[in-house]
PDB file of C-alpha atoms in Angstrom:
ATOM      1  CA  UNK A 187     112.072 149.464  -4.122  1.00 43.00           C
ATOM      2  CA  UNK A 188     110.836 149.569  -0.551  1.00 49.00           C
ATOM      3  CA  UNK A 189     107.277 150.715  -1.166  1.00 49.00           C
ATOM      4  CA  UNK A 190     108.254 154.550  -2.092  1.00 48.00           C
ATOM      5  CA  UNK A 191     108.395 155.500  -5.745  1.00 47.00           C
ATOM      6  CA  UNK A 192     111.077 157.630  -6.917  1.00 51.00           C
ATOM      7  CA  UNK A 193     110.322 161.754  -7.505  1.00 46.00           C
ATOM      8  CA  UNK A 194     107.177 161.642  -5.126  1.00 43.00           C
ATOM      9  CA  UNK A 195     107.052 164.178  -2.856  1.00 41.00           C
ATOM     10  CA  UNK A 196     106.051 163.229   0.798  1.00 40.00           C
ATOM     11  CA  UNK A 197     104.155 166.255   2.309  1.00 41.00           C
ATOM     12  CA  UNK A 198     104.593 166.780   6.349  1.00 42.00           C
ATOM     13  CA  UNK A 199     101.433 166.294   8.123  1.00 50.00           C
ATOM     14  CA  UNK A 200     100.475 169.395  10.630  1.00 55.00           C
ATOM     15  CA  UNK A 201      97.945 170.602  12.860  1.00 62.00           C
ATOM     16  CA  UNK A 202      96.785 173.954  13.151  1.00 81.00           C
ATOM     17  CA  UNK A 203      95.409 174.988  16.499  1.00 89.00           C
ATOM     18  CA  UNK A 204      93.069 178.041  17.027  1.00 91.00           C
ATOM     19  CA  UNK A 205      93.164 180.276  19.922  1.00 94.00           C
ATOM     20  CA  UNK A 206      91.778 178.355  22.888  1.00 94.00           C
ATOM     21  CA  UNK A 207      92.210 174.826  21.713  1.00 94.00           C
ATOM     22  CA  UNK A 208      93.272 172.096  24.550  1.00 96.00           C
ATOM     23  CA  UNK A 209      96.662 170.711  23.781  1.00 95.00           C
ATOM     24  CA  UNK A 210      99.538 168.319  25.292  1.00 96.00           C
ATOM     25  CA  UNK A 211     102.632 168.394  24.920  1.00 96.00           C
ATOM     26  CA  UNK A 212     104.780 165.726  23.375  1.00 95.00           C
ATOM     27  CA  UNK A 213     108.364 167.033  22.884  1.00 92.00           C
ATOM     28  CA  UNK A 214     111.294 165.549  25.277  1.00 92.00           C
ATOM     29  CA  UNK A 215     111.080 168.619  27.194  1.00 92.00           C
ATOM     30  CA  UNK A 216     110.565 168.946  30.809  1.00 93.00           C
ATOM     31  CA  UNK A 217     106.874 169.946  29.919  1.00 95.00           C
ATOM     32  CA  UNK A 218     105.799 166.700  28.110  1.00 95.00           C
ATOM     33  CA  UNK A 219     102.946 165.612  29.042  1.00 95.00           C
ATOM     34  CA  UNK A 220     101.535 168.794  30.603  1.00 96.00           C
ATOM     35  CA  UNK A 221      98.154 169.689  29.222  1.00 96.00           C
ATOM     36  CA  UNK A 222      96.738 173.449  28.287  1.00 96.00           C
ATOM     37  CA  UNK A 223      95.326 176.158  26.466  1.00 96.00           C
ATOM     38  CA  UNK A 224      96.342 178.107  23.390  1.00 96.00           C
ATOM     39  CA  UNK A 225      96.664 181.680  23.621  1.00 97.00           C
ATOM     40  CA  UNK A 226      98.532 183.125  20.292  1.00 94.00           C
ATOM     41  CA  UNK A 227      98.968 181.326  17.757  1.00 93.00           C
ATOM     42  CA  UNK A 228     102.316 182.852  15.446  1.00 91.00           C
ATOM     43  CA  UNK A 229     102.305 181.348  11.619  1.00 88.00           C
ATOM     44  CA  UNK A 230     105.174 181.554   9.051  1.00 83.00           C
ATOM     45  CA  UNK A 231     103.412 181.599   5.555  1.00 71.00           C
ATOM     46  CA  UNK A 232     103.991 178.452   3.430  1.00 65.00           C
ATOM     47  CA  UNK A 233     105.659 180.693   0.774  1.00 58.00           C
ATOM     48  CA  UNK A 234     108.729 180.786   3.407  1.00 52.00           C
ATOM     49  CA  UNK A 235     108.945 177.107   3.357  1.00 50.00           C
ATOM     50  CA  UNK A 236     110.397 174.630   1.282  1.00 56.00           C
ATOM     51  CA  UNK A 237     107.817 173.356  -1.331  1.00 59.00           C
ATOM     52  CA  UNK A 238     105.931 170.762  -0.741  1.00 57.00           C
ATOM     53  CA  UNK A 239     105.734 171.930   3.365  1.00 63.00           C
ATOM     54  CA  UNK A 240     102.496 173.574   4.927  1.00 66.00           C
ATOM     55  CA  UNK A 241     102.640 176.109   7.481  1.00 73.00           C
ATOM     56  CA  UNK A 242     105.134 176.273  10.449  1.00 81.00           C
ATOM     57  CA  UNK A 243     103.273 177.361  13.499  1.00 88.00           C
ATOM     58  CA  UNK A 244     104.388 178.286  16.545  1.00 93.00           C
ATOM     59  CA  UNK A 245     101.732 177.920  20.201  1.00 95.00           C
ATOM     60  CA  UNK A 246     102.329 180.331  23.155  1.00 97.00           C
ATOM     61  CA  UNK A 247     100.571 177.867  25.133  1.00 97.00           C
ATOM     62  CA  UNK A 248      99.476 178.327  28.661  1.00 97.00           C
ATOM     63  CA  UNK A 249     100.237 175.402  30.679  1.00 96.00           C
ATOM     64  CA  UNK A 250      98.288 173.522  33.524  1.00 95.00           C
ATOM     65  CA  UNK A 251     100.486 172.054  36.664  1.00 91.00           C
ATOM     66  CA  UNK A 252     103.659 173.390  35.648  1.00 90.00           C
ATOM     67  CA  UNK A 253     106.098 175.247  38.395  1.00 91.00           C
ATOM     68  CA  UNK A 254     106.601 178.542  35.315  1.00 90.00           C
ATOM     69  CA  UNK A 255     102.671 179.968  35.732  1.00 91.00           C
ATOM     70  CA  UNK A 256     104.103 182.326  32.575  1.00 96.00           C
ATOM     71  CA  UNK A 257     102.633 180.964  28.923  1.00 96.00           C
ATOM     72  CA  UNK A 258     105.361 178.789  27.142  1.00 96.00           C
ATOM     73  CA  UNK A 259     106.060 178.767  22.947  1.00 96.00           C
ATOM     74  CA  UNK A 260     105.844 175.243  21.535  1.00 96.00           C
ATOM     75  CA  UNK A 261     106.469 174.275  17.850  1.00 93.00           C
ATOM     76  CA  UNK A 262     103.750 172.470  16.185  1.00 90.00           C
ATOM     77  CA  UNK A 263     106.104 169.243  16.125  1.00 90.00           C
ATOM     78  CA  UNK A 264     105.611 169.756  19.940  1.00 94.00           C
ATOM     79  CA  UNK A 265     102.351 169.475  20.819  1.00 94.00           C
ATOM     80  CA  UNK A 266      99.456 167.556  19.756  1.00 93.00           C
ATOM     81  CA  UNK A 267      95.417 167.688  20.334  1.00 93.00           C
ATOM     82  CA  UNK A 268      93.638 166.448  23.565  1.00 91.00           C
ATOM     83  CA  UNK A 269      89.949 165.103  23.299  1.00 71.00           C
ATOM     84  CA  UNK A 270      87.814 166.892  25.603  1.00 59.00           C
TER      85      UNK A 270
END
């Protein structure tokens, strides 16, 4: 076997971000890269996912240098943190 034993259950790392954090963004989008802020932060309980998977979270996230001055939604596969 490669290194993974069979019936273990691989959990999906994720990050949750609280109002105001600093984030970029890291999806192939034409925002990657972009920094900004959290505003709202929108979570679907982990008793809607499939076992073994934490919380899916979505960011309304308002972006700095981008052309749209509007706040943008992001999936938390999409962004990451940014050391201040």
């Amino acid at each position: 076997m490669n290194g993974e034993q069979k019936g273990v259950l691989r959990t999906v790392k994720f990050a949750l971000f609280e109002v105001g954090s600093r984030i970029r963004v890291t999806s192939y989008c034409p925002f990657r890269g972009l920094t900004g802020t959290v505003r709202t932060v929108d979570v679907i309980a982990q008793g809607s996912q499939p076992y073994g998977m934490g919380p899916h979270c979505f960011y309304l996230i308002a972006l700095e240098g981008a052309f749209i001055k509007e706040p943008v939604w992001f999936e938390n596969e999409e962004v990451e943190s940014v050391s201040v």
